[in-house]
Coordinates of C-alpha atoms in Angstrom, one line a residue:
Chain A
M1 CA 167.0 75.9 188.9
P2 CA 166.0 72.4 190.0
R3 CA 162.2 72.3 190.4
C4 CA 162.0 70.4 193.6
W5 CA 163.9 71.6 196.6
E6 CA 163.9 68.2 198.2
C7 CA 165.6 66.3 195.5
I8 CA 168.9 68.3 195.5
G9 CA 171.6 67.3 198.0
T10 CA 172.1 69.1 201.4
R11 CA 175.5 70.3 200.3
K12 CA 174.1 72.0 197.3
R13 CA 171.2 73.5 199.3
I14 CA 173.6 75.1 201.7
I15 CA 175.7 76.5 198.8
Y16 CA 172.6 78.0 197.2
I17 CA 171.5 79.6 200.5
I18 CA 175.0 81.0 201.1
L19 CA 175.2 82.3 197.6
A20 CA 171.8 84.1 197.9
L21 CA 172.6 85.7 201.2
A22 CA 176.3 86.5 200.6
P23 CA 175.9 89.8 198.6
I24 CA 173.5 91.2 201.2
L25 CA 175.9 90.3 204.0
A26 CA 178.8 91.7 202.2
I27 CA 177.0 95.0 201.7
I28 CA 176.0 95.2 205.4
L29 CA 179.5 94.3 206.5
S30 CA 181.0 97.1 204.4
L31 CA 178.9 99.6 206.2
F32 CA 181.0 98.9 209.3
I33 CA 184.3 99.0 207.5
G34 CA 186.2 102.3 207.3
R35 CA 188.3 104.8 209.2
Y36 CA 185.3 106.2 211.1
P37 CA 183.8 103.5 213.4
V38 CA 180.1 103.0 213.5
S39 CA 178.0 100.6 215.7
L40 CA 175.3 98.3 214.6
S41 CA 172.7 100.5 216.3
D42 CA 174.0 103.5 214.5
I43 CA 173.5 101.7 211.2
G44 CA 170.1 100.4 212.1
Q45 CA 168.9 103.9 213.3
V46 CA 170.2 105.7 210.2
I47 CA 168.7 103.2 207.8
L48 CA 165.3 103.2 209.5
T49 CA 165.3 107.0 209.7
R50 CA 166.3 107.5 206.2
L51 CA 163.7 105.1 205.0
H52 CA 161.1 107.1 207.1
L53 CA 160.2 103.9 209.0
A54 CA 161.2 105.4 212.3
N55 CA 162.5 108.8 213.6
Y56 CA 165.6 108.5 215.6
E57 CA 167.9 111.4 216.6
V58 CA 170.9 110.4 214.5
A59 CA 174.2 112.3 214.3
K60 CA 174.5 114.1 211.0
V61 CA 178.0 112.6 210.4
N62 CA 176.7 109.1 210.9
S63 CA 173.8 109.7 208.6
V64 CA 175.9 111.0 205.8
L65 CA 178.6 108.5 206.2
I66 CA 176.4 105.4 206.3
W67 CA 173.6 106.4 204.0
D68 CA 175.2 108.7 201.5
I69 CA 178.8 107.3 201.3
R70 CA 179.2 103.7 202.4
L71 CA 175.8 102.3 201.4
P72 CA 175.7 103.6 197.7
R73 CA 179.3 102.6 197.3
A74 CA 178.6 99.1 198.5
I75 CA 175.5 98.8 196.4
L76 CA 177.2 100.0 193.3
G77 CA 180.1 97.7 194.0
A78 CA 177.8 94.8 194.2
M79 CA 176.1 95.7 191.0
V80 CA 179.4 96.2 189.1
G81 CA 180.8 93.0 190.4
A82 CA 177.7 91.1 189.5
C83 CA 177.6 92.5 186.0
L84 CA 181.3 91.9 185.2
A85 CA 181.1 88.3 186.5
V86 CA 177.9 87.4 184.8
S87 CA 179.0 88.7 181.4
G88 CA 182.3 86.9 181.8
A89 CA 180.4 83.7 182.5
A90 CA 178.1 84.2 179.5
F91 CA 181.0 85.0 177.1
Q92 CA 182.9 81.9 178.4
G93 CA 179.9 79.8 177.4
L94 CA 179.4 81.6 174.1
F95 CA 183.0 81.3 173.1
R96 CA 183.3 77.8 174.5
N97 CA 186.4 78.8 176.4
P98 CA 186.9 79.2 180.1
L99 CA 189.7 81.6 179.7
V100 CA 187.5 84.3 178.1
S101 CA 186.5 87.3 180.3
S102 CA 183.9 90.1 180.0
G103 CA 186.4 92.3 178.0
I104 CA 186.8 89.9 175.1
L105 CA 185.0 92.0 172.6
G106 CA 186.7 95.2 173.5
V107 CA 184.1 96.7 175.8
S108 CA 186.7 97.9 178.4
S109 CA 189.2 99.5 176.0
G110 CA 186.3 101.2 174.2
A111 CA 185.0 102.6 177.5
G112 CA 188.5 103.6 178.5
F113 CA 188.9 105.6 175.3
G114 CA 185.5 107.2 175.6
A115 CA 186.3 108.3 179.2
A116 CA 189.7 109.6 178.3
L117 CA 188.3 111.5 175.4
A118 CA 185.6 113.0 177.6
I119 CA 188.2 114.0 180.2
I120 CA 190.1 115.9 177.6
L121 CA 187.2 117.4 175.7
F122 CA 184.9 118.2 178.7
H123 CA 187.6 118.5 181.5
G124 CA 186.2 115.6 183.4
N125 CA 182.5 116.5 183.5
T126 CA 181.0 113.5 185.1
S127 CA 178.0 112.9 183.0
A128 CA 180.0 113.5 179.8
T129 CA 182.5 110.9 181.0
Y130 CA 179.7 108.4 181.6
I131 CA 178.1 108.9 178.3
F132 CA 181.3 108.8 176.3
A133 CA 182.5 105.7 178.2
F134 CA 179.2 103.9 177.7
G135 CA 178.9 105.0 174.1
F136 CA 182.4 103.9 173.1
A137 CA 182.0 100.6 174.9
L138 CA 179.0 99.8 172.8
L139 CA 180.7 101.1 169.7
A140 CA 183.7 98.8 170.4
V141 CA 181.6 95.7 170.7
F142 CA 179.6 96.7 167.6
L143 CA 182.8 97.0 165.6
S144 CA 184.0 93.6 166.9
Y145 CA 180.7 92.0 166.0
M146 CA 180.8 93.6 162.5
I147 CA 184.3 92.2 161.9
G148 CA 183.0 88.9 163.1
Q149 CA 180.4 89.0 160.3
V150 CA 182.9 89.1 157.5
Y151 CA 182.0 85.6 156.5
N152 CA 178.3 86.3 156.7
T153 CA 177.8 83.9 159.6
T154 CA 179.2 84.4 163.1
P155 CA 182.0 81.9 163.5
T156 CA 183.4 82.2 167.0
I157 CA 187.0 82.6 165.9
M158 CA 186.2 85.6 163.8
L159 CA 184.4 87.3 166.7
V160 CA 187.4 86.7 169.0
L161 CA 189.6 88.1 166.3
G162 CA 187.4 91.1 165.9
G163 CA 187.6 91.7 169.7
V164 CA 191.4 91.5 169.6
I165 CA 191.6 93.9 166.7
V166 CA 189.2 96.4 168.2
S167 CA 190.8 96.2 171.7
S168 CA 194.2 96.9 170.3
V169 CA 193.0 99.9 168.3
F170 CA 191.2 101.4 171.3
S171 CA 194.3 100.7 173.5
S172 CA 196.4 102.7 171.0
L173 CA 193.8 105.5 171.1
I174 CA 193.9 105.5 174.9
S175 CA 197.7 105.9 174.7
F176 CA 197.2 108.7 172.2
T177 CA 194.8 110.6 174.5
K178 CA 197.3 110.2 177.3
Y179 CA 200.0 111.5 175.1
V180 CA 198.1 114.7 174.2
A181 CA 196.5 115.2 177.6
D182 CA 197.5 118.0 179.9
P183 CA 200.0 116.3 182.2
F184 CA 198.9 118.1 185.4
Q185 CA 195.1 118.0 185.2
E186 CA 193.9 115.5 182.6
L187 CA 196.5 112.8 182.5
P188 CA 196.1 111.9 186.2
S189 CA 192.3 111.8 185.8
I190 CA 192.7 109.5 182.8
V191 CA 195.1 107.2 184.6
F192 CA 192.9 107.1 187.7
W193 CA 189.8 106.3 185.6
L194 CA 191.6 103.5 183.9
M195 CA 192.5 102.0 187.2
G196 CA 188.9 101.7 188.3
S197 CA 187.3 103.1 191.4
L198 CA 184.0 103.2 193.2
A199 CA 185.0 106.2 195.3
S200 CA 182.6 108.7 193.7
A201 CA 179.6 106.4 194.0
D202 CA 176.2 108.0 194.7
Y203 CA 172.6 107.1 194.2
Q204 CA 172.5 108.9 190.9
D205 CA 175.2 106.5 189.6
I206 CA 173.1 103.6 190.7
M207 CA 170.0 104.9 189.0
V208 CA 171.6 105.9 185.8
A209 CA 174.0 103.0 185.2
G210 CA 171.5 100.6 186.8
V211 CA 169.3 100.8 183.8
P212 CA 171.6 99.1 181.3
M213 CA 173.1 96.8 184.0
L214 CA 169.6 95.6 184.9
A215 CA 168.6 95.1 181.3
G216 CA 171.7 93.1 180.6
V217 CA 171.4 91.0 183.6
I218 CA 167.7 90.2 183.0
G219 CA 168.6 89.3 179.4
L220 CA 171.4 86.9 180.5
L221 CA 169.3 85.4 183.2
G222 CA 166.5 84.7 180.7
I223 CA 168.7 83.2 178.0
R224 CA 171.0 81.3 180.3
W225 CA 169.9 77.8 179.3
R226 CA 170.4 78.6 175.7
I227 CA 174.0 79.5 176.5
N228 CA 174.5 75.8 177.4
V229 CA 173.2 74.8 173.9
L230 CA 175.3 77.5 172.2
S231 CA 178.4 76.1 174.0
M232 CA 177.9 72.8 172.0
G233 CA 179.5 74.6 169.1
D234 CA 177.9 76.2 166.0
K235 CA 177.2 73.1 164.1
E236 CA 175.6 71.1 166.9
A237 CA 173.7 74.1 168.2
H238 CA 172.3 74.7 164.7
T239 CA 171.2 71.1 164.4
L240 CA 169.6 71.3 167.8
G241 CA 167.4 74.0 166.5
V242 CA 169.1 77.2 167.8
N243 CA 168.8 80.4 165.7
L244 CA 172.6 81.0 166.0
K245 CA 172.7 84.5 164.7
L246 CA 169.8 85.9 166.8
D247 CA 170.7 84.0 170.0
K248 CA 174.4 85.0 169.8
A249 CA 173.4 88.6 169.2
I250 CA 171.1 88.6 172.2
V251 CA 173.8 87.1 174.5
I252 CA 176.4 89.6 173.2
L253 CA 174.0 92.6 173.5
A254 CA 172.9 91.6 177.1
A255 CA 176.5 91.0 178.3
T256 CA 177.7 94.2 176.6
L257 CA 174.9 96.3 178.2
A258 CA 175.7 94.9 181.6
T259 CA 179.5 95.4 181.3
A260 CA 179.3 98.8 179.7
G261 CA 176.9 100.0 182.4
A262 CA 179.3 98.8 185.0
V263 CA 182.5 100.1 183.4
C264 CA 181.2 103.6 182.7
V265 CA 180.6 104.2 186.4
S266 CA 183.5 102.2 187.9
G267 CA 186.3 102.5 185.3
I268 CA 188.2 99.4 184.2
I269 CA 188.2 96.6 186.7
G270 CA 189.9 93.5 185.5
W271 CA 189.8 89.8 186.7
V272 CA 186.3 89.8 188.1
G273 CA 184.9 88.6 184.8
L274 CA 187.5 85.9 184.6
I275 CA 188.0 84.4 188.0
I276 CA 184.5 84.7 189.5
P277 CA 182.9 82.4 186.8
H278 CA 185.6 79.9 187.6
I279 CA 184.9 79.9 191.3
S280 CA 181.3 79.5 190.4
R281 CA 182.1 76.5 188.2
M282 CA 183.8 74.9 191.1
L283 CA 180.8 75.5 193.4
V284 CA 177.8 74.8 191.2
G285 CA 179.1 73.1 188.0
N286 CA 179.0 74.2 184.4
D287 CA 175.3 74.3 183.8
N288 CA 174.6 78.0 183.0
R289 CA 171.2 77.8 184.7
L290 CA 173.1 77.8 188.0
L291 CA 176.3 79.3 186.8
I292 CA 174.8 82.6 185.7
P293 CA 173.0 83.5 189.0
S294 CA 175.9 82.2 191.2
S295 CA 178.4 84.2 189.2
M296 CA 176.3 87.3 189.9
A297 CA 176.2 86.6 193.6
L298 CA 179.9 85.8 193.9
G299 CA 180.9 88.7 191.7
A300 CA 178.9 91.1 193.8
C301 CA 180.5 89.8 197.0
F302 CA 184.0 89.7 195.6
L303 CA 183.9 93.3 194.5
V304 CA 182.3 94.7 197.6
L305 CA 184.9 92.9 199.8
V306 CA 187.9 93.9 197.6
D307 CA 186.6 97.5 197.7
D308 CA 186.5 97.3 201.5
V309 CA 190.1 96.1 201.5
G310 CA 191.1 99.0 199.2
R311 CA 189.5 101.5 201.5
V312 CA 191.2 100.5 204.7
I313 CA 194.5 98.8 203.8
T314 CA 196.5 102.0 203.5
G315 CA 196.0 105.7 204.5
S316 CA 194.7 106.6 201.1
E317 CA 192.6 104.4 198.9
I318 CA 194.1 101.8 196.6
P319 CA 192.2 101.8 193.2
L320 CA 190.0 98.8 192.7
G321 CA 191.5 97.7 189.4
I322 CA 194.9 97.3 191.0
L323 CA 193.6 95.2 193.9
T324 CA 191.4 92.9 191.9
A325 CA 194.4 91.9 189.8
L326 CA 196.7 91.6 192.8
I327 CA 194.3 89.4 194.5
G328 CA 193.0 87.8 191.4
A329 CA 196.3 86.9 189.6
P330 CA 197.8 84.6 192.3
F331 CA 194.4 83.0 192.7
F332 CA 194.2 82.4 189.0
V333 CA 197.6 80.7 188.9
W334 CA 196.4 78.4 191.7
L335 CA 193.2 77.8 189.8
L336 CA 194.9 76.8 186.6
K337 CA 197.1 74.4 188.5
K338 CA 194.0 72.9 190.2
T339 CA 191.7 72.6 187.2
K340 CA 194.4 71.1 185.0
G341 CA 192.8 68.1 183.4
G342 CA 189.4 69.1 184.8
G343 CA 187.6 68.5 181.6
W344 CA 188.6 71.3 179.3
Chain B
M1 CA 155.2 60.0 152.4
L2 CA 158.9 60.4 151.8
L3 CA 160.9 61.8 154.7
L4 CA 163.8 63.1 152.7
E5 CA 164.0 63.8 149.0
I6 CA 167.1 65.1 147.4
N7 CA 166.8 66.3 143.8
E8 CA 169.7 67.1 141.5
A9 CA 171.8 68.4 144.4
S10 CA 175.1 70.0 143.7
F11 CA 177.5 72.0 145.8
S12 CA 180.9 73.6 145.5
Y13 CA 182.8 75.6 148.1
P14 CA 183.2 79.3 147.4
Q15 CA 186.1 80.2 145.1
Q16 CA 186.4 76.6 143.9
N17 CA 185.5 75.6 140.4
T18 CA 185.0 71.9 140.7
P19 CA 181.9 70.9 142.6
V20 CA 182.2 68.6 145.6
F21 CA 179.3 66.7 144.2
S22 CA 176.6 67.3 141.6
G23 CA 173.5 65.7 140.3
I24 CA 172.8 63.8 143.5
N25 CA 169.3 62.2 143.8
F26 CA 168.1 60.0 146.6
R27 CA 165.1 59.4 148.8
V28 CA 164.7 58.1 152.3
G29 CA 161.4 56.7 153.5
P30 CA 160.1 56.0 157.0
G31 CA 161.8 53.2 159.0
E32 CA 164.7 52.9 156.5
I33 CA 168.4 53.2 156.8
F34 CA 170.2 55.0 154.0
C35 CA 174.0 54.6 154.0
L36 CA 176.4 56.8 152.1
L37 CA 179.6 55.0 151.2
G38 CA 182.7 56.4 149.6
P39 CA 186.3 57.0 150.1
N40 CA 187.7 59.7 152.4
G41 CA 187.1 63.2 151.0
C42 CA 184.4 62.2 148.5
G43 CA 182.0 64.6 150.0
K44 CA 179.9 62.5 152.4
T45 CA 180.1 64.9 155.2
T46 CA 179.5 67.9 153.0
L47 CA 176.4 66.3 151.6
L48 CA 175.1 65.6 155.1
D49 CA 175.9 69.2 156.0
C50 CA 173.8 70.4 153.1
V51 CA 170.9 68.3 154.4
L52 CA 171.4 69.7 157.8
G53 CA 171.3 73.3 156.5
I54 CA 174.9 74.1 157.4
H55 CA 175.7 74.6 153.7
R56 CA 173.5 75.8 151.0
L57 CA 173.2 73.8 147.8
A58 CA 174.4 75.5 144.6
R59 CA 171.7 73.8 142.6
G60 CA 168.9 71.3 143.3
S61 CA 166.6 71.0 146.2
I62 CA 166.1 69.2 149.5
H63 CA 162.6 68.3 150.7
V64 CA 161.9 67.1 154.2
N65 CA 158.5 65.7 154.9
G66 CA 157.4 67.1 151.6
E67 CA 158.5 70.7 152.4
D68 CA 161.4 72.5 150.7
T69 CA 164.0 73.1 153.4
R70 CA 164.8 76.5 151.9
K71 CA 161.4 77.7 153.1
F72 CA 162.1 76.7 156.7
R73 CA 162.5 79.3 159.5
P74 CA 165.8 79.1 161.4
G75 CA 165.5 76.1 163.8
E76 CA 162.5 74.6 162.1
L77 CA 164.6 71.8 160.5
A78 CA 165.5 70.6 163.9
R79 CA 161.9 69.4 164.4
H80 CA 162.3 67.0 161.5
V81 CA 166.0 66.1 161.5
A82 CA 168.4 65.4 164.3
Y83 CA 172.1 65.0 164.1
V84 CA 174.7 62.7 165.7
P85 CA 178.2 64.1 165.1
Q86 CA 181.1 61.9 164.4
R87 CA 182.8 63.3 167.5
H88 CA 181.7 65.9 170.0
E89 CA 184.2 68.7 170.6
N90 CA 184.3 69.0 174.3
S91 CA 183.7 72.3 175.8
F92 CA 182.5 72.2 179.4
P93 CA 182.0 69.1 181.4
Y94 CA 178.2 69.0 181.4
T95 CA 176.5 65.9 183.0
V96 CA 175.2 63.2 180.7
I97 CA 171.5 64.1 181.5
D98 CA 172.2 67.8 180.8
M99 CA 173.7 66.9 177.5
V100 CA 170.7 64.9 176.5
K101 CA 168.3 67.6 177.6
M102 CA 169.9 69.9 175.0
G103 CA 168.1 67.7 172.5
R104 CA 164.9 69.5 173.8
A105 CA 166.2 73.0 172.7
V106 CA 163.9 73.1 169.7
Y107 CA 160.8 72.7 172.0
T108 CA 162.1 75.1 174.6
G109 CA 161.6 78.8 174.3
R110 CA 164.6 81.0 174.0
F111 CA 164.1 82.5 177.4
S112 CA 163.1 79.3 179.3
S113 CA 164.7 76.1 180.5
P114 CA 163.6 72.5 179.8
S115 CA 160.5 71.5 181.7
D116 CA 159.9 68.3 183.8
L117 CA 158.4 66.8 180.7
D118 CA 161.6 67.5 178.8
K119 CA 163.6 65.9 181.6
E120 CA 161.4 62.8 181.3
R121 CA 162.0 62.7 177.5
A122 CA 165.7 62.9 178.1
K123 CA 165.5 60.0 180.6
E124 CA 163.5 57.9 178.2
A125 CA 166.1 58.5 175.5
L126 CA 168.9 57.5 177.9
K127 CA 167.0 54.3 178.8
I128 CA 166.6 53.4 175.1
V129 CA 170.4 53.5 174.5
G130 CA 171.1 51.9 177.9
M131 CA 173.0 54.8 179.4
M132 CA 170.6 55.7 182.2
H133 CA 173.0 54.6 184.9
M134 CA 175.6 57.1 183.7
R135 CA 173.3 60.1 183.8
H136 CA 175.1 62.0 186.5
R137 CA 178.6 61.4 185.1
P138 CA 180.4 64.3 183.3
F139 CA 180.1 63.8 179.6
T140 CA 183.8 64.6 179.1
Q141 CA 184.8 61.6 181.2
L142 CA 182.9 59.0 179.1
S143 CA 184.7 56.7 176.7
G144 CA 184.2 57.2 172.9
G145 CA 181.6 54.5 172.7
E146 CA 179.6 55.7 175.7
A147 CA 179.8 59.3 174.4
Q148 CA 178.4 58.2 171.0
L149 CA 175.5 56.5 172.7
V150 CA 174.7 59.7 174.7
L151 CA 174.8 61.7 171.5
I152 CA 172.4 59.3 169.9
A153 CA 170.2 59.7 173.0
R154 CA 170.3 63.5 172.5
A155 CA 169.2 63.0 168.9
L156 CA 166.3 60.8 170.2
A157 CA 165.3 63.3 172.7
Q158 CA 164.8 65.7 169.8
Q159 CA 162.0 63.4 168.6
T160 CA 162.5 63.7 164.9
P161 CA 161.5 61.1 162.3
L162 CA 165.0 61.3 160.7
V163 CA 168.4 61.1 162.4
I164 CA 171.6 61.9 160.5
M165 CA 174.7 60.2 161.6
D166 CA 178.2 61.0 160.4
E167 CA 180.3 57.9 160.8
P168 CA 178.8 56.9 164.1
T169 CA 181.2 54.1 164.7
A170 CA 184.5 55.9 163.9
H171 CA 187.0 55.7 166.7
L172 CA 185.1 53.0 168.5
D173 CA 186.5 49.7 169.8
F174 CA 185.2 46.3 168.6
K175 CA 182.5 46.0 171.2
H176 CA 181.2 49.5 171.2
E177 CA 181.1 49.5 167.4
M178 CA 178.7 46.5 167.7
L179 CA 176.8 48.2 170.5
V180 CA 176.2 51.3 168.5
M181 CA 175.1 49.2 165.5
E182 CA 172.7 47.2 167.6
T183 CA 171.3 50.4 169.1
I184 CA 170.6 51.8 165.6
V185 CA 168.9 48.6 164.6
K186 CA 166.8 48.6 167.7
L187 CA 165.8 52.2 167.1
V188 CA 164.8 51.6 163.6
R189 CA 162.9 48.5 164.4
E190 CA 161.1 49.6 167.5
T191 CA 160.5 53.3 166.9
G192 CA 160.2 53.4 163.1
L193 CA 163.0 56.0 163.0
S194 CA 164.8 56.6 159.7
V195 CA 168.6 57.0 159.6
L196 CA 170.8 58.7 157.0
M197 CA 174.4 57.8 157.7
A198 CA 177.8 58.2 156.3
T199 CA 180.0 55.2 157.0
H200 CA 183.4 53.9 156.1
F201 CA 182.5 50.2 156.6
P202 CA 180.7 48.5 153.7
N203 CA 180.1 45.5 156.0
H204 CA 177.9 47.6 158.3
T205 CA 175.3 47.7 155.5
F206 CA 175.3 43.9 155.2
Y207 CA 174.8 43.8 159.0
F208 CA 171.6 46.0 158.6
E209 CA 170.4 43.8 155.7
N210 CA 170.9 40.6 157.8
Q211 CA 168.8 42.2 160.6
N212 CA 166.0 42.6 158.1
I213 CA 166.0 46.3 158.2
P214 CA 165.2 48.1 154.9
V215 CA 168.6 49.5 153.9
T216 CA 169.7 51.3 150.8
V217 CA 173.4 52.0 150.0
A218 CA 174.6 54.8 147.8
L219 CA 178.1 54.7 146.5
L220 CA 179.6 58.2 146.2
H221 CA 182.2 58.3 143.5
D222 CA 183.5 61.1 141.2
Q223 CA 181.2 63.8 142.6
S224 CA 178.0 61.8 142.1
I225 CA 176.3 58.6 143.1
L226 CA 177.7 55.6 141.1
E227 CA 175.0 53.2 142.1
Q228 CA 172.4 52.9 144.8
G229 CA 170.3 50.0 145.9
K230 CA 170.3 47.0 148.3
P231 CA 173.7 46.2 149.7
T232 CA 173.9 42.8 148.0
E233 CA 173.2 44.4 144.6
V234 CA 175.5 47.4 145.0
L235 CA 178.4 46.2 147.0
T236 CA 180.1 44.0 144.4
E237 CA 183.8 43.4 144.1
T238 CA 183.8 45.5 140.9
N239 CA 182.2 48.5 142.5
V240 CA 184.4 48.3 145.5
A241 CA 187.5 48.2 143.2
Q242 CA 186.2 51.2 141.3
I243 CA 185.4 53.5 144.2
Y244 CA 187.9 52.5 146.8
R245 CA 190.6 51.1 144.4
V246 CA 190.8 48.1 146.6
N247 CA 190.9 44.5 145.4
S248 CA 188.4 42.5 147.6
R249 CA 186.5 39.3 147.8
L250 CA 182.9 38.9 148.9
A251 CA 182.6 36.1 151.3
E252 CA 179.3 34.4 152.0
F253 CA 178.5 32.1 154.9
P254 CA 175.2 30.4 155.4
L255 CA 173.5 31.4 158.6
D256 CA 171.8 29.0 161.0
A257 CA 168.7 31.1 160.9
G258 CA 168.7 31.0 157.1
G259 CA 170.0 33.5 154.7
W260 CA 173.6 34.5 154.1
L261 CA 176.1 36.4 156.1
R262 CA 178.1 38.5 153.7
Q263 CA 181.4 40.3 154.3
L264 CA 183.7 42.2 152.0
I265 CA 187.2 41.2 152.7
P266 CA 189.9 43.6 151.4
L267 CA 192.9 41.9 149.8
S268 CA 195.1 44.6 148.4
T269 CA 195.1 48.1 147.1
L270 CA 195.0 48.8 143.4
R271 CA 197.5 51.1 141.7
K272 CA 196.1 53.9 139.6
E273 CA 197.1 52.4 136.2
E274 CA 195.5 49.0 136.9
N275 CA 192.2 48.6 135.1
C276 CA 189.6 47.8 137.8
D277 CA 187.0 46.8 135.2
E278 CA 189.2 43.7 134.4

């Protein structure tokens, strides 16, 4: 971040303030949104009562709806969105390619297979699904990384290739689990999981998945200037004094922890890790010192708002993974058109 | 003390029998320009890559400031040697000042960002190469010559006694070629920097010599150094014919300030069968 607040332009200052406040506003907004209407005073009273700061007589239904359903869902949505966007931004820098997203090293397909496997083996036991999804997400990235090590260094192209190979293997394995799944119980669960949803969010999810997500985000925030240097390419980064192997491993590990933590509670949600870093680039530029935090803020906002749309647009909920792509894809086409010749 | 000392260096790519070069010996002292000359594909860049620690020598050793580079921790070499690439592969449109700040990476912790002091160093480096006015422009929008000056500034911000340049004037127009040459002379003269460069232009070494900069030329030929020494001694018509297979004449003009302006003027290429030793 710039050291002196005075020496940055007014426009930039406004952008930073908006970016910092936006996720909080989005979370508050989503408390209002839904089939059952609540008022501002309801929300205020429930939150103060539940935090033991005051003792209002609140209706049980309001209390449960606001505190136990809408609030954890919005918080988890913000966390997942922030993690997916920030790892997308970090991978784009690492791979020197703005078309890379958070799933480049196979984290999503690995998680998908883990979840599908747990649904078949443990009949959809929630904690088993989390553990399997998280474990296989890490395994997929580890395998991609090991394939990338074939030449003893970590050339970017080998890593990408490793990601492509591992992703396709796990995609096939997902198809296989679908093929052998019981079509009335397990198959729908697998399909719904793969489409991504925040519907079952509760505070336990936030606590459990929050640990790897927080660790990953802190790692990426810490190393964010190094990502600039890494994006100079292996040869230049080496001559600038970067320990390529270690720094790349840290970025990959942090981004993977964040994404795996997010994916294991939310299922597969595409596009966030691709388009949010792009919007951030347009707003704050390409310096990762700003890009990483602003991607977090925008990703959090985007996912909370898309989830709100999914909750109210039809009678039953539309899975998140469908909506992010439906909203994200046209936007991305427009973006490609706009950034054509924009320097990359 | 010698800045760079290369002893009996040889290198070959894996799964290839013939070495790219072998038995290479040379030294670079403080405030000196050392130019590697040789035809395309003779291994100039590979040799520079070995010095930069990108490749490992098959045999021989490289000492920087008296220390064996094999004993360096990762990143330590960057405190002694900076690098100016022939051409930067664009990735993201960073601003010029952000580009130069990356030269401070070696002094910046893994989990921190450049400090105000680093920013000052970057600005000083931009001033030296005369690119201060461009500092907020995106690097990707600069012309080839401007980009090269910024990359030189980045190397300066690294504050190393030795800078390695790989054909720093390739792709540049007439004026920017001269501008980069003048900048290099200025740096060596004013800051006592040493430069190890690969170049395609024999006349550049005469330029340095005419500017009274200590300059040594090494002619890379047939996997080793054919001859090394002062440009006037080494760049003879015979040697040029042998390494480039080009028939040339050395023209000399008296300079007003005294001394001679020397230029090698190529006349024609030599066919393989022709005997270049007359």
